[in-house]
């Protein structure tokens, strides 16, 4: 399962979506509109889950 997450990059004042793979252990927790923490480089950023997909496009 993959999800599209809207992440705000405050330093650059950019809002962009990124695709993340969801581990099986977390797949029951996934819901559109939910606030999530995602890995981004060497940090974790807050984002909002916009779309759930079964395959990576």
PDBQT receptor file of N, H, CA, C and O in Angstrom, charges set to zero:
ATOM      1  N   UNK A   1       0.848  -1.180   0.000  1.00  0.00    +0.000 N 
ATOM      2  CA  UNK A   1       0.000   0.000   0.000  1.00  0.00    +0.000 C 
ATOM      3  C   UNK A   1       0.888   1.236   0.000  1.00  0.00    +0.000 C 
ATOM      4  O   UNK A   1       1.911   1.293   0.682  1.00  0.00    +0.000 OA
ATOM      5  N   UNK A   2       0.472   2.214  -0.776  1.00  0.00    +0.000 N 
ATOM      6  H   UNK A   2      -0.359   2.168  -1.330  1.00  0.00    +0.000 HD
ATOM      7  CA  UNK A   2       1.183   3.494  -0.861  1.00  0.00    +0.000 C 
ATOM      8  C   UNK A   2       0.218   4.627  -0.547  1.00  0.00    +0.000 C 
ATOM      9  O   UNK A   2      -0.987   4.502  -0.763  1.00  0.00    +0.000 OA
ATOM     10  N   UNK A   3       0.748   5.726  -0.039  1.00  0.00    +0.000 N 
ATOM     11  H   UNK A   3       1.727   5.828   0.137  1.00  0.00    +0.000 HD
ATOM     12  CA  UNK A   3      -0.074   6.900   0.263  1.00  0.00    +0.000 C 
ATOM     13  C   UNK A   3       0.585   8.156  -0.287  1.00  0.00    +0.000 C 
ATOM     14  O   UNK A   3       1.809   8.254  -0.361  1.00  0.00    +0.000 OA
ATOM     15  N   UNK A   4      -0.241   9.103  -0.665  1.00  0.00    +0.000 N 
ATOM     16  H   UNK A   4      -1.236   9.023  -0.605  1.00  0.00    +0.000 HD
ATOM     17  CA  UNK A   4       0.241  10.424  -1.068  1.00  0.00    +0.000 C 
ATOM     18  C   UNK A   4       0.071  11.333   0.143  1.00  0.00    +0.000 C 
ATOM     19  O   UNK A   4      -1.019  11.441   0.704  1.00  0.00    +0.000 OA
ATOM     20  N   UNK A   5       1.161  11.984   0.539  1.00  0.00    +0.000 N 
ATOM     21  H   UNK A   5       2.046  11.896   0.083  1.00  0.00    +0.000 HD
ATOM     22  CA  UNK A   5       1.166  12.836   1.729  1.00  0.00    +0.000 C 
ATOM     23  C   UNK A   5       1.552  14.254   1.332  1.00  0.00    +0.000 C 
ATOM     24  O   UNK A   5       2.548  14.461   0.639  1.00  0.00    +0.000 OA
ATOM     25  N   UNK A   6       0.765  15.225   1.772  1.00  0.00    +0.000 N 
ATOM     26  H   UNK A   6      -0.043  15.057   2.335  1.00  0.00    +0.000 HD
ATOM     27  CA  UNK A   6       1.071  16.639   1.565  1.00  0.00    +0.000 C 
ATOM     28  C   UNK A   6       2.002  17.079   2.688  1.00  0.00    +0.000 C 
ATOM     29  O   UNK A   6       1.645  17.009   3.864  1.00  0.00    +0.000 OA
ATOM     30  N   UNK A   7       3.191  17.530   2.321  1.00  0.00    +0.000 N 
ATOM     31  H   UNK A   7       3.481  17.587   1.366  1.00  0.00    +0.000 HD
ATOM     32  CA  UNK A   7       4.211  17.962   3.285  1.00  0.00    +0.000 C 
ATOM     33  C   UNK A   7       4.513  19.430   3.036  1.00  0.00    +0.000 C 
ATOM     34  O   UNK A   7       4.699  19.848   1.893  1.00  0.00    +0.000 OA
ATOM     35  N   UNK A   8       4.563  20.214   4.114  1.00  0.00    +0.000 N 
ATOM     36  H   UNK A   8       4.412  19.874   5.043  1.00  0.00    +0.000 HD
ATOM     37  CA  UNK A   8       4.937  21.626   4.008  1.00  0.00    +0.000 C 
ATOM     38  C   UNK A   8       6.414  21.769   4.333  1.00  0.00    +0.000 C 
ATOM     39  O   UNK A   8       6.861  21.378   5.411  1.00  0.00    +0.000 OA
ATOM     40  N   UNK A   9       7.171  22.330   3.396  1.00  0.00    +0.000 N 
ATOM     41  H   UNK A   9       6.808  22.647   2.520  1.00  0.00    +0.000 HD
ATOM     42  CA  UNK A   9       8.582  22.620   3.617  1.00  0.00    +0.000 C 
ATOM     43  C   UNK A   9       8.680  24.085   4.019  1.00  0.00    +0.000 C 
ATOM     44  O   UNK A   9       8.785  24.967   3.166  1.00  0.00    +0.000 OA
ATOM     45  N   UNK A  10       8.645  24.338   5.321  1.00  0.00    +0.000 N 
ATOM     46  H   UNK A  10       8.560  23.622   6.014  1.00  0.00    +0.000 HD
ATOM     47  CA  UNK A  10       8.548  25.707   5.844  1.00  0.00    +0.000 C 
ATOM     48  C   UNK A  10       9.713  26.589   5.432  1.00  0.00    +0.000 C 
ATOM     49  O   UNK A  10       9.523  27.773   5.158  1.00  0.00    +0.000 OA
ATOM     50  N   UNK A  11      10.907  26.035   5.385  1.00  0.00    +0.000 N 
ATOM     51  H   UNK A  11      11.061  25.072   5.608  1.00  0.00    +0.000 HD
ATOM     52  CA  UNK A  11      12.082  26.840   5.040  1.00  0.00    +0.000 C 
ATOM     53  C   UNK A  11      11.964  27.418   3.634  1.00  0.00    +0.000 C 
ATOM     54  O   UNK A  11      12.433  28.525   3.372  1.00  0.00    +0.000 OA
ATOM     55  N   UNK A  12      11.339  26.671   2.733  1.00  0.00    +0.000 N 
ATOM     56  H   UNK A  12      10.958  25.771   2.945  1.00  0.00    +0.000 HD
ATOM     57  CA  UNK A  12      11.213  27.118   1.348  1.00  0.00    +0.000 C 
ATOM     58  C   UNK A  12       9.794  27.578   1.014  1.00  0.00    +0.000 C 
ATOM     59  O   UNK A  12       9.509  27.969  -0.118  1.00  0.00    +0.000 OA
ATOM     60  N   UNK A  13       8.908  27.528   2.010  1.00  0.00    +0.000 N 
ATOM     61  H   UNK A  13       9.139  27.211   2.930  1.00  0.00    +0.000 HD
ATOM     62  CA  UNK A  13       7.505  27.911   1.844  1.00  0.00    +0.000 C 
ATOM     63  C   UNK A  13       6.875  27.179   0.653  1.00  0.00    +0.000 C 
ATOM     64  O   UNK A  13       6.249  27.789  -0.214  1.00  0.00    +0.000 OA
ATOM     65  N   UNK A  14       7.059  25.865   0.638  1.00  0.00    +0.000 N 
ATOM     66  H   UNK A  14       7.568  25.370   1.343  1.00  0.00    +0.000 HD
ATOM     67  CA  UNK A  14       6.535  25.016  -0.425  1.00  0.00    +0.000 C 
ATOM     68  C   UNK A  14       5.651  23.942   0.206  1.00  0.00    +0.000 C 
ATOM     69  O   UNK A  14       5.997  23.367   1.239  1.00  0.00    +0.000 OA
ATOM     70  N   UNK A  15       4.511  23.681  -0.426  1.00  0.00    +0.000 N 
ATOM     71  H   UNK A  15       4.230  24.148  -1.264  1.00  0.00    +0.000 HD
ATOM     72  CA  UNK A  15       3.666  22.551  -0.051  1.00  0.00    +0.000 C 
ATOM     73  C   UNK A  15       3.659  21.602  -1.243  1.00  0.00    +0.000 C 
ATOM     74  O   UNK A  15       3.287  21.992  -2.350  1.00  0.00    +0.000 OA
ATOM     75  N   UNK A  16       4.070  20.359  -1.019  1.00  0.00    +0.000 N 
ATOM     76  H   UNK A  16       4.372  20.042  -0.120  1.00  0.00    +0.000 HD
ATOM     77  CA  UNK A  16       4.208  19.404  -2.111  1.00  0.00    +0.000 C 
ATOM     78  C   UNK A  16       3.789  18.025  -1.627  1.00  0.00    +0.000 C 
ATOM     79  O   UNK A  16       3.876  17.726  -0.436  1.00  0.00    +0.000 OA
ATOM     80  N   UNK A  17       3.330  17.177  -2.560  1.00  0.00    +0.000 N 
ATOM     81  H   UNK A  17       3.260  17.421  -3.528  1.00  0.00    +0.000 HD
ATOM     82  CA  UNK A  17       2.967  15.815  -2.182  1.00  0.00    +0.000 C 
ATOM     83  C   UNK A  17       4.108  14.859  -2.480  1.00  0.00    +0.000 C 
ATOM     84  O   UNK A  17       4.853  15.029  -3.445  1.00  0.00    +0.000 OA
ATOM     85  N   UNK A  18       4.224  13.849  -1.629  1.00  0.00    +0.000 N 
ATOM     86  H   UNK A  18       3.618  13.711  -0.846  1.00  0.00    +0.000 HD
ATOM     87  CA  UNK A  18       5.215  12.803  -1.777  1.00  0.00    +0.000 C 
ATOM     88  C   UNK A  18       4.530  11.464  -1.554  1.00  0.00    +0.000 C 
ATOM     89  O   UNK A  18       3.562  11.374  -0.799  1.00  0.00    +0.000 OA
ATOM     90  N   UNK A  19       5.032  10.428  -2.209  1.00  0.00    +0.000 N 
ATOM     91  H   UNK A  19       5.819  10.502  -2.823  1.00  0.00    +0.000 HD
ATOM     92  CA  UNK A  19       4.469   9.084  -2.073  1.00  0.00    +0.000 C 
ATOM     93  C   UNK A  19       5.316   8.276  -1.099  1.00  0.00    +0.000 C 
ATOM     94  O   UNK A  19       6.544   8.261  -1.183  1.00  0.00    +0.000 OA
ATOM     95  N   UNK A  20       4.635   7.604  -0.172  1.00  0.00    +0.000 N 
ATOM     96  H   UNK A  20       3.637   7.617  -0.104  1.00  0.00    +0.000 HD
ATOM     97  CA  UNK A  20       5.299   6.780   0.826  1.00  0.00    +0.000 C 
ATOM     98  C   UNK A  20       4.699   5.384   0.841  1.00  0.00    +0.000 C 
ATOM     99  O   UNK A  20       3.495   5.212   0.652  1.00  0.00    +0.000 OA
ATOM    100  N   UNK A  21       5.547   4.394   1.067  1.00  0.00    +0.000 N 
ATOM    101  H   UNK A  21       6.525   4.534   1.220  1.00  0.00    +0.000 HD
ATOM    102  CA  UNK A  21       5.100   3.021   1.254  1.00  0.00    +0.000 C 
ATOM    103  C   UNK A  21       4.670   2.865   2.714  1.00  0.00    +0.000 C 
ATOM    104  O   UNK A  21       5.345   3.350   3.621  1.00  0.00    +0.000 OA
ATOM    105  N   UNK A  22       3.548   2.188   2.932  1.00  0.00    +0.000 N 
ATOM    106  H   UNK A  22       2.999   1.793   2.195  1.00  0.00    +0.000 HD
ATOM    107  CA  UNK A  22       3.038   1.976   4.286  1.00  0.00    +0.000 C 
ATOM    108  C   UNK A  22       3.370   0.546   4.719  1.00  0.00    +0.000 C 
ATOM    109  O   UNK A  22       2.948  -0.406   4.064  1.00  0.00    +0.000 OA
ATOM    110  N   UNK A  23       4.115   0.386   5.803  1.00  0.00    +0.000 N 
ATOM    111  H   UNK A  23       4.458   1.160   6.335  1.00  0.00    +0.000 HD
ATOM    112  CA  UNK A  23       4.406  -0.956   6.300  1.00  0.00    +0.000 C 
ATOM    113  C   UNK A  23       3.110  -1.676   6.706  1.00  0.00    +0.000 C 
ATOM    114  O   UNK A  23       2.150  -1.034   7.132  1.00  0.00    +0.000 OA
ATOM    115  N   UNK A  24       3.088  -2.996   6.573  1.00  0.00    +0.000 N 
ATOM    116  H   UNK A  24       3.868  -3.517   6.227  1.00  0.00    +0.000 HD
ATOM    117  CA  UNK A  24       1.882  -3.776   6.888  1.00  0.00    +0.000 C 
ATOM    118  C   UNK A  24       1.378  -3.514   8.299  1.00  0.00    +0.000 C 
ATOM    119  O   UNK A  24       0.168  -3.497   8.527  1.00  0.00    +0.000 OA
ATOM    120  N   UNK A  25       2.275  -3.311   9.240  1.00  0.00    +0.000 N 
ATOM    121  H   UNK A  25       3.258  -3.324   9.055  1.00  0.00    +0.000 HD
ATOM    122  CA  UNK A  25       1.872  -3.107  10.631  1.00  0.00    +0.000 C 
ATOM    123  C   UNK A  25       1.043  -1.823  10.818  1.00  0.00    +0.000 C 
ATOM    124  O   UNK A  25       0.289  -1.713  11.785  1.00  0.00    +0.000 OA
ATOM    125  N   UNK A  26       1.177  -0.859   9.901  1.00  0.00    +0.000 N 
ATOM    126  H   UNK A  26       1.789  -0.949   9.115  1.00  0.00    +0.000 HD
ATOM    127  CA  UNK A  26       0.456   0.417  10.016  1.00  0.00    +0.000 C 
ATOM    128  C   UNK A  26      -0.734   0.536   9.064  1.00  0.00    +0.000 C 
ATOM    129  O   UNK A  26      -1.453   1.534   9.113  1.00  0.00    +0.000 OA
ATOM    130  N   UNK A  27      -0.959  -0.448   8.204  1.00  0.00    +0.000 N 
ATOM    131  H   UNK A  27      -0.375  -1.258   8.164  1.00  0.00    +0.000 HD
ATOM    132  CA  UNK A  27      -1.988  -0.313   7.179  1.00  0.00    +0.000 C 
ATOM    133  C   UNK A  27      -3.409  -0.177   7.734  1.00  0.00    +0.000 C 
ATOM    134  O   UNK A  27      -4.259   0.418   7.071  1.00  0.00    +0.000 OA
ATOM    135  N   UNK A  28      -3.692  -0.704   8.915  1.00  0.00    +0.000 N 
ATOM    136  H   UNK A  28      -3.001  -1.188   9.453  1.00  0.00    +0.000 HD
ATOM    137  CA  UNK A  28      -5.023  -0.546   9.515  1.00  0.00    +0.000 C 
ATOM    138  C   UNK A  28      -5.245   0.852  10.070  1.00  0.00    +0.000 C 
ATOM    139  O   UNK A  28      -6.380   1.215  10.377  1.00  0.00    +0.000 OA
ATOM    140  N   UNK A  29      -4.194   1.638  10.205  1.00  0.00    +0.000 N 
ATOM    141  H   UNK A  29      -3.271   1.343   9.955  1.00  0.00    +0.000 HD
ATOM    142  CA  UNK A  29      -4.276   2.992  10.765  1.00  0.00    +0.000 C 
ATOM    143  C   UNK A  29      -4.462   4.072   9.693  1.00  0.00    +0.000 C 
ATOM    144  O   UNK A  29      -4.724   5.231  10.014  1.00  0.00    +0.000 OA
ATOM    145  N   UNK A  30      -4.328   3.691   8.431  1.00  0.00    +0.000 N 
ATOM    146  H   UNK A  30      -4.115   2.749   8.170  1.00  0.00    +0.000 HD
ATOM    147  CA  UNK A  30      -4.338   4.653   7.322  1.00  0.00    +0.000 C 
ATOM    148  C   UNK A  30      -5.750   5.155   7.049  1.00  0.00    +0.000 C 
ATOM    149  O   UNK A  30      -6.692   4.367   6.960  1.00  0.00    +0.000 OA
ATOM    150  N   UNK A  31      -5.891   6.486   6.915  1.00  0.00    +0.000 N 
ATOM    151  H   UNK A  31      -5.125   7.126   6.988  1.00  0.00    +0.000 HD
ATOM    152  CA  UNK A  31      -7.170   7.102   6.558  1.00  0.00    +0.000 C 
ATOM    153  C   UNK A  31      -6.890   8.455   5.910  1.00  0.00    +0.000 C 
ATOM    154  O   UNK A  31      -6.025   9.205   6.362  1.00  0.00    +0.000 OA
ATOM    155  N   UNK A  32      -7.632   8.757   4.847  1.00  0.00    +0.000 N 
ATOM    156  H   UNK A  32      -8.335   8.148   4.479  1.00  0.00    +0.000 HD
ATOM    157  CA  UNK A  32      -7.484  10.045   4.165  1.00  0.00    +0.000 C 
ATOM    158  C   UNK A  32      -7.813  11.169   5.142  1.00  0.00    +0.000 C 
ATOM    159  O   UNK A  32      -8.792  11.093   5.885  1.00  0.00    +0.000 OA
ATOM    160  N   UNK A  33      -6.986  12.213   5.135  1.00  0.00    +0.000 N 
ATOM    161  H   UNK A  33      -6.191  12.275   4.532  1.00  0.00    +0.000 HD
ATOM    162  CA  UNK A  33      -7.182  13.360   6.014  1.00  0.00    +0.000 C 
ATOM    163  C   UNK A  33      -6.435  13.267   7.328  1.00  0.00    +0.000 C 
ATOM    164  O   UNK A  33      -6.367  14.242   8.076  1.00  0.00    +0.000 OA
ATOM    165  N   UNK A  34      -5.884  12.122   7.612  1.00  0.00    +0.000 N 
ATOM    166  H   UNK A  34      -5.939  11.330   7.004  1.00  0.00    +0.000 HD
ATOM    167  CA  UNK A  34      -5.166  11.908   8.864  1.00  0.00    +0.000 C 
ATOM    168  C   UNK A  34      -3.821  12.628   8.859  1.00  0.00    +0.000 C 
ATOM    169  O   UNK A  34      -3.144  12.675   7.832  1.00  0.00    +0.000 OA
ATOM    170  N   UNK A  35      -3.440  13.179   9.982  1.00  0.00    +0.000 N 
ATOM    171  H   UNK A  35      -3.990  13.141  10.816  1.00  0.00    +0.000 HD
ATOM    172  CA  UNK A  35      -2.133  13.809  10.146  1.00  0.00    +0.000 C 
ATOM    173  C   UNK A  35      -1.107  12.711  10.404  1.00  0.00    +0.000 C 
ATOM    174  O   UNK A  35      -1.343  11.819  11.219  1.00  0.00    +0.000 OA
ATOM    175  N   UNK A  36       0.029  12.771   9.716  1.00  0.00    +0.000 N 
ATOM    176  H   UNK A  36       0.221  13.496   9.054  1.00  0.00    +0.000 HD
ATOM    177  CA  UNK A  36       1.041  11.724   9.827  1.00  0.00    +0.000 C 
ATOM    178  C   UNK A  36       2.430  12.345   9.970  1.00  0.00    +0.000 C 
ATOM    179  O   UNK A  36       2.648  13.499   9.601  1.00  0.00    +0.000 OA
ATOM    180  N   UNK A  37       3.354  11.569  10.505  1.00  0.00    +0.000 N 
ATOM    181  H   UNK A  37       3.176  10.631  10.805  1.00  0.00    +0.000 HD
ATOM    182  CA  UNK A  37       4.772  11.919  10.527  1.00  0.00    +0.000 C 
ATOM    183  C   UNK A  37       5.460  11.046   9.494  1.00  0.00    +0.000 C 
ATOM    184  O   UNK A  37       5.288   9.827   9.493  1.00  0.00    +0.000 OA
ATOM    185  N   UNK A  38       6.237  11.662   8.617  1.00  0.00    +0.000 N 
ATOM    186  H   UNK A  38       6.377  12.652   8.619  1.00  0.00    +0.000 HD
ATOM    187  CA  UNK A  38       6.915  10.922   7.557  1.00  0.00    +0.000 C 
ATOM    188  C   UNK A  38       8.407  11.234   7.577  1.00  0.00    +0.000 C 
ATOM    189  O   UNK A  38       8.817  12.338   7.938  1.00  0.00    +0.000 OA
ATOM    190  N   UNK A  39       9.219  10.241   7.183  1.00  0.00    +0.000 N 
ATOM    191  H   UNK A  39       8.885   9.345   6.891  1.00  0.00    +0.000 HD
ATOM    192  CA  UNK A  39      10.659  10.494   7.088  1.00  0.00    +0.000 C 
ATOM    193  C   UNK A  39      10.947  11.394   5.894  1.00  0.00    +0.000 C 
ATOM    194  O   UNK A  39      10.380  11.211   4.817  1.00  0.00    +0.000 OA
ATOM    195  N   UNK A  40      11.825  12.362   6.092  1.00  0.00    +0.000 N 
ATOM    196  H   UNK A  40      12.285  12.511   6.967  1.00  0.00    +0.000 HD
ATOM    197  CA  UNK A  40      12.182  13.299   5.025  1.00  0.00    +0.000 C 
ATOM    198  C   UNK A  40      13.638  13.674   5.229  1.00  0.00    +0.000 C 
ATOM    199  O   UNK A  40      13.962  14.547   6.033  1.00  0.00    +0.000 OA
ATOM    200  N   UNK A  41      14.512  13.002   4.491  1.00  0.00    +0.000 N 
ATOM    201  H   UNK A  41      14.249  12.292   3.838  1.00  0.00    +0.000 HD
ATOM    202  CA  UNK A  41      15.941  13.223   4.707  1.00  0.00    +0.000 C 
ATOM    203  C   UNK A  41      16.335  12.715   6.080  1.00  0.00    +0.000 C 
ATOM    204  O   UNK A  41      16.058  11.565   6.422  1.00  0.00    +0.000 OA
ATOM    205  N   UNK A  42      16.982  13.567   6.873  1.00  0.00    +0.000 N 
ATOM    206  H   UNK A  42      17.208  14.500   6.595  1.00  0.00    +0.000 HD
ATOM    207  CA  UNK A  42      17.435  13.182   8.209  1.00  0.00    +0.000 C 
ATOM    208  C   UNK A  42      16.466  13.624   9.295  1.00  0.00    +0.000 C 
ATOM    209  O   UNK A  42      16.820  13.656  10.473  1.00  0.00    +0.000 OA
ATOM    210  N   UNK A  43      15.247  13.965   8.899  1.00  0.00    +0.000 N 
ATOM    211  H   UNK A  43      14.960  13.939   7.941  1.00  0.00    +0.000 HD
ATOM    212  CA  UNK A  43      14.271  14.445   9.872  1.00  0.00    +0.000 C 
ATOM    213  C   UNK A  43      12.912  13.808   9.623  1.00  0.00    +0.000 C 
ATOM    214  O   UNK A  43      12.727  13.080   8.648  1.00  0.00    +0.000 OA
ATOM    215  N   UNK A  44      11.971  14.084  10.502  1.00  0.00    +0.000 N 
ATOM    216  H   UNK A  44      12.121  14.676  11.294  1.00  0.00    +0.000 HD
ATOM    217  CA  UNK A  44      10.589  13.669  10.301  1.00  0.00    +0.000 C 
ATOM    218  C   UNK A  44       9.760  14.934  10.179  1.00  0.00    +0.000 C 
ATOM    219  O   UNK A  44       9.921  15.875  10.955  1.00  0.00    +0.000 OA
ATOM    220  N   UNK A  45       8.863  14.946   9.187  1.00  0.00    +0.000 N 
ATOM    221  H   UNK A  45       8.732  14.181   8.556  1.00  0.00    +0.000 HD
ATOM    222  CA  UNK A  45       7.994  16.085   8.968  1.00  0.00    +0.000 C 
ATOM    223  C   UNK A  45       6.539  15.680   9.131  1.00  0.00    +0.000 C 
ATOM    224  O   UNK A  45       6.164  14.531   8.900  1.00  0.00    +0.000 OA
ATOM    225  N   UNK A  46       5.731  16.646   9.532  1.00  0.00    +0.000 N 
ATOM    226  H   UNK A  46       6.036  17.579   9.720  1.00  0.00    +0.000 HD
ATOM    227  CA  UNK A  46       4.301  16.425   9.644  1.00  0.00    +0.000 C 
ATOM    228  C   UNK A  46       3.657  16.644   8.284  1.00  0.00    +0.000 C 
ATOM    229  O   UNK A  46       4.035  17.558   7.551  1.00  0.00    +0.000 OA
ATOM    230  N   UNK A  47       2.693  15.813   7.953  1.00  0.00    +0.000 N 
ATOM    231  H   UNK A  47       2.386  15.071   8.549  1.00  0.00    +0.000 HD
ATOM    232  CA  UNK A  47       1.978  15.961   6.699  1.00  0.00    +0.000 C 
ATOM    233  C   UNK A  47       0.556  15.469   6.849  1.00  0.00    +0.000 C 
ATOM    234  O   UNK A  47       0.152  15.013   7.918  1.00  0.00    +0.000 OA
ATOM    235  N   UNK A  48      -0.202  15.565   5.764  1.00  0.00    +0.000 N 
ATOM    236  H   UNK A  48       0.126  15.936   4.895  1.00  0.00    +0.000 HD
ATOM    237  CA  UNK A  48      -1.583  15.107   5.754  1.00  0.00    +0.000 C 
ATOM    238  C   UNK A  48      -1.772  14.102   4.639  1.00  0.00    +0.000 C 
ATOM    239  O   UNK A  48      -1.356  14.332   3.504  1.00  0.00    +0.000 OA
ATOM    240  N   UNK A  49      -2.400  12.991   4.966  1.00  0.00    +0.000 N 
ATOM    241  H   UNK A  49      -2.738  12.804   5.889  1.00  0.00    +0.000 HD
ATOM    242  CA  UNK A  49      -2.610  11.925   4.011  1.00  0.00    +0.000 C 
ATOM    243  C   UNK A  49      -3.734  12.324   3.042  1.00  0.00    +0.000 C 
ATOM    244  O   UNK A  49      -4.866  12.568   3.460  1.00  0.00    +0.000 OA
ATOM    245  N   UNK A  50      -3.407  12.387   1.750  1.00  0.00    +0.000 N 
ATOM    246  H   UNK A  50      -2.488  12.189   1.410  1.00  0.00    +0.000 HD
ATOM    247  CA  UNK A  50      -4.375  12.829   0.745  1.00  0.00    +0.000 C 
ATOM    248  C   UNK A  50      -5.000  11.695  -0.055  1.00  0.00    +0.000 C 
ATOM    249  O   UNK A  50      -6.151  11.799  -0.478  1.00  0.00    +0.000 OA
ATOM    250  N   UNK A  51      -4.253  10.610  -0.267  1.00  0.00    +0.000 N 
ATOM    251  H   UNK A  51      -3.318  10.526   0.077  1.00  0.00    +0.000 HD
ATOM    252  CA  UNK A  51      -4.730   9.563  -1.164  1.00  0.00    +0.000 C 
ATOM    253  C   UNK A  51      -4.095   8.230  -0.792  1.00  0.00    +0.000 C 
ATOM    254  O   UNK A  51      -2.925   8.170  -0.413  1.00  0.00    +0.000 OA
ATOM    255  N   UNK A  52      -4.889   7.155  -0.906  1.00  0.00    +0.000 N 
ATOM    256  H   UNK A  52      -5.840   7.204  -1.213  1.00  0.00    +0.000 HD
ATOM    257  CA  UNK A  52      -4.409   5.810  -0.655  1.00  0.00    +0.000 C 
ATOM    258  C   UNK A  52      -4.397   5.065  -1.986  1.00  0.00    +0.000 C 
ATOM    259  O   UNK A  52      -5.372   5.107  -2.736  1.00  0.00    +0.000 OA
ATOM    260  N   UNK A  53      -3.280   4.378  -2.278  1.00  0.00    +0.000 N 
ATOM    261  H   UNK A  53      -2.488   4.344  -1.669  1.00  0.00    +0.000 HD
ATOM    262  CA  UNK A  53      -3.144   3.651  -3.527  1.00  0.00    +0.000 C 
ATOM    263  C   UNK A  53      -2.636   2.236  -3.241  1.00  0.00    +0.000 C 
ATOM    264  O   UNK A  53      -1.897   2.017  -2.281  1.00  0.00    +0.000 OA
ATOM    265  N   UNK A  54      -3.036   1.286  -4.077  1.00  0.00    +0.000 N 
ATOM    266  H   UNK A  54      -3.637   1.464  -4.857  1.00  0.00    +0.000 HD
ATOM    267  CA  UNK A  54      -2.563  -0.084  -3.916  1.00  0.00    +0.000 C 
ATOM    268  C   UNK A  54      -1.250  -0.330  -4.633  1.00  0.00    +0.000 C 
ATOM    269  O   UNK A  54      -0.519  -1.261  -4.292  1.00  0.00    +0.000 OA
ATOM    270  N   UNK A  55      -0.941   0.506  -5.634  1.00  0.00    +0.000 N 
ATOM    271  H   UNK A  55      -1.535   1.262  -5.911  1.00  0.00    +0.000 HD
ATOM    272  CA  UNK A  55       0.299   0.360  -6.386  1.00  0.00    +0.000 C 
ATOM    273  C   UNK A  55       0.994   1.700  -6.441  1.00  0.00    +0.000 C 
ATOM    274  O   UNK A  55       0.377   2.744  -6.229  1.00  0.00    +0.000 OA
ATOM    275  N   UNK A  56       2.291   1.663  -6.729  1.00  0.00    +0.000 N 
ATOM    276  H   UNK A  56       2.792   0.815  -6.902  1.00  0.00    +0.000 HD
ATOM    277  CA  UNK A  56       3.086   2.880  -6.876  1.00  0.00    +0.000 C 
ATOM    278  C   UNK A  56       2.989   3.349  -8.318  1.00  0.00    +0.000 C 
ATOM    279  O   UNK A  56       3.378   2.621  -9.231  1.00  0.00    +0.000 OA
ATOM    280  N   UNK A  57       2.472   4.564  -8.538  1.00  0.00    +0.000 N 
ATOM    281  H   UNK A  57       2.156   5.155  -7.796  1.00  0.00    +0.000 HD
ATOM    282  CA  UNK A  57       2.358   5.130  -9.898  1.00  0.00    +0.000 C 
ATOM    283  C   UNK A  57       3.443   6.123 -10.166  1.00  0.00    +0.000 C 
ATOM    284  O   UNK A  57       3.502   6.696 -11.254  1.00  0.00    +0.000 OA
TER     285      UNK A  57
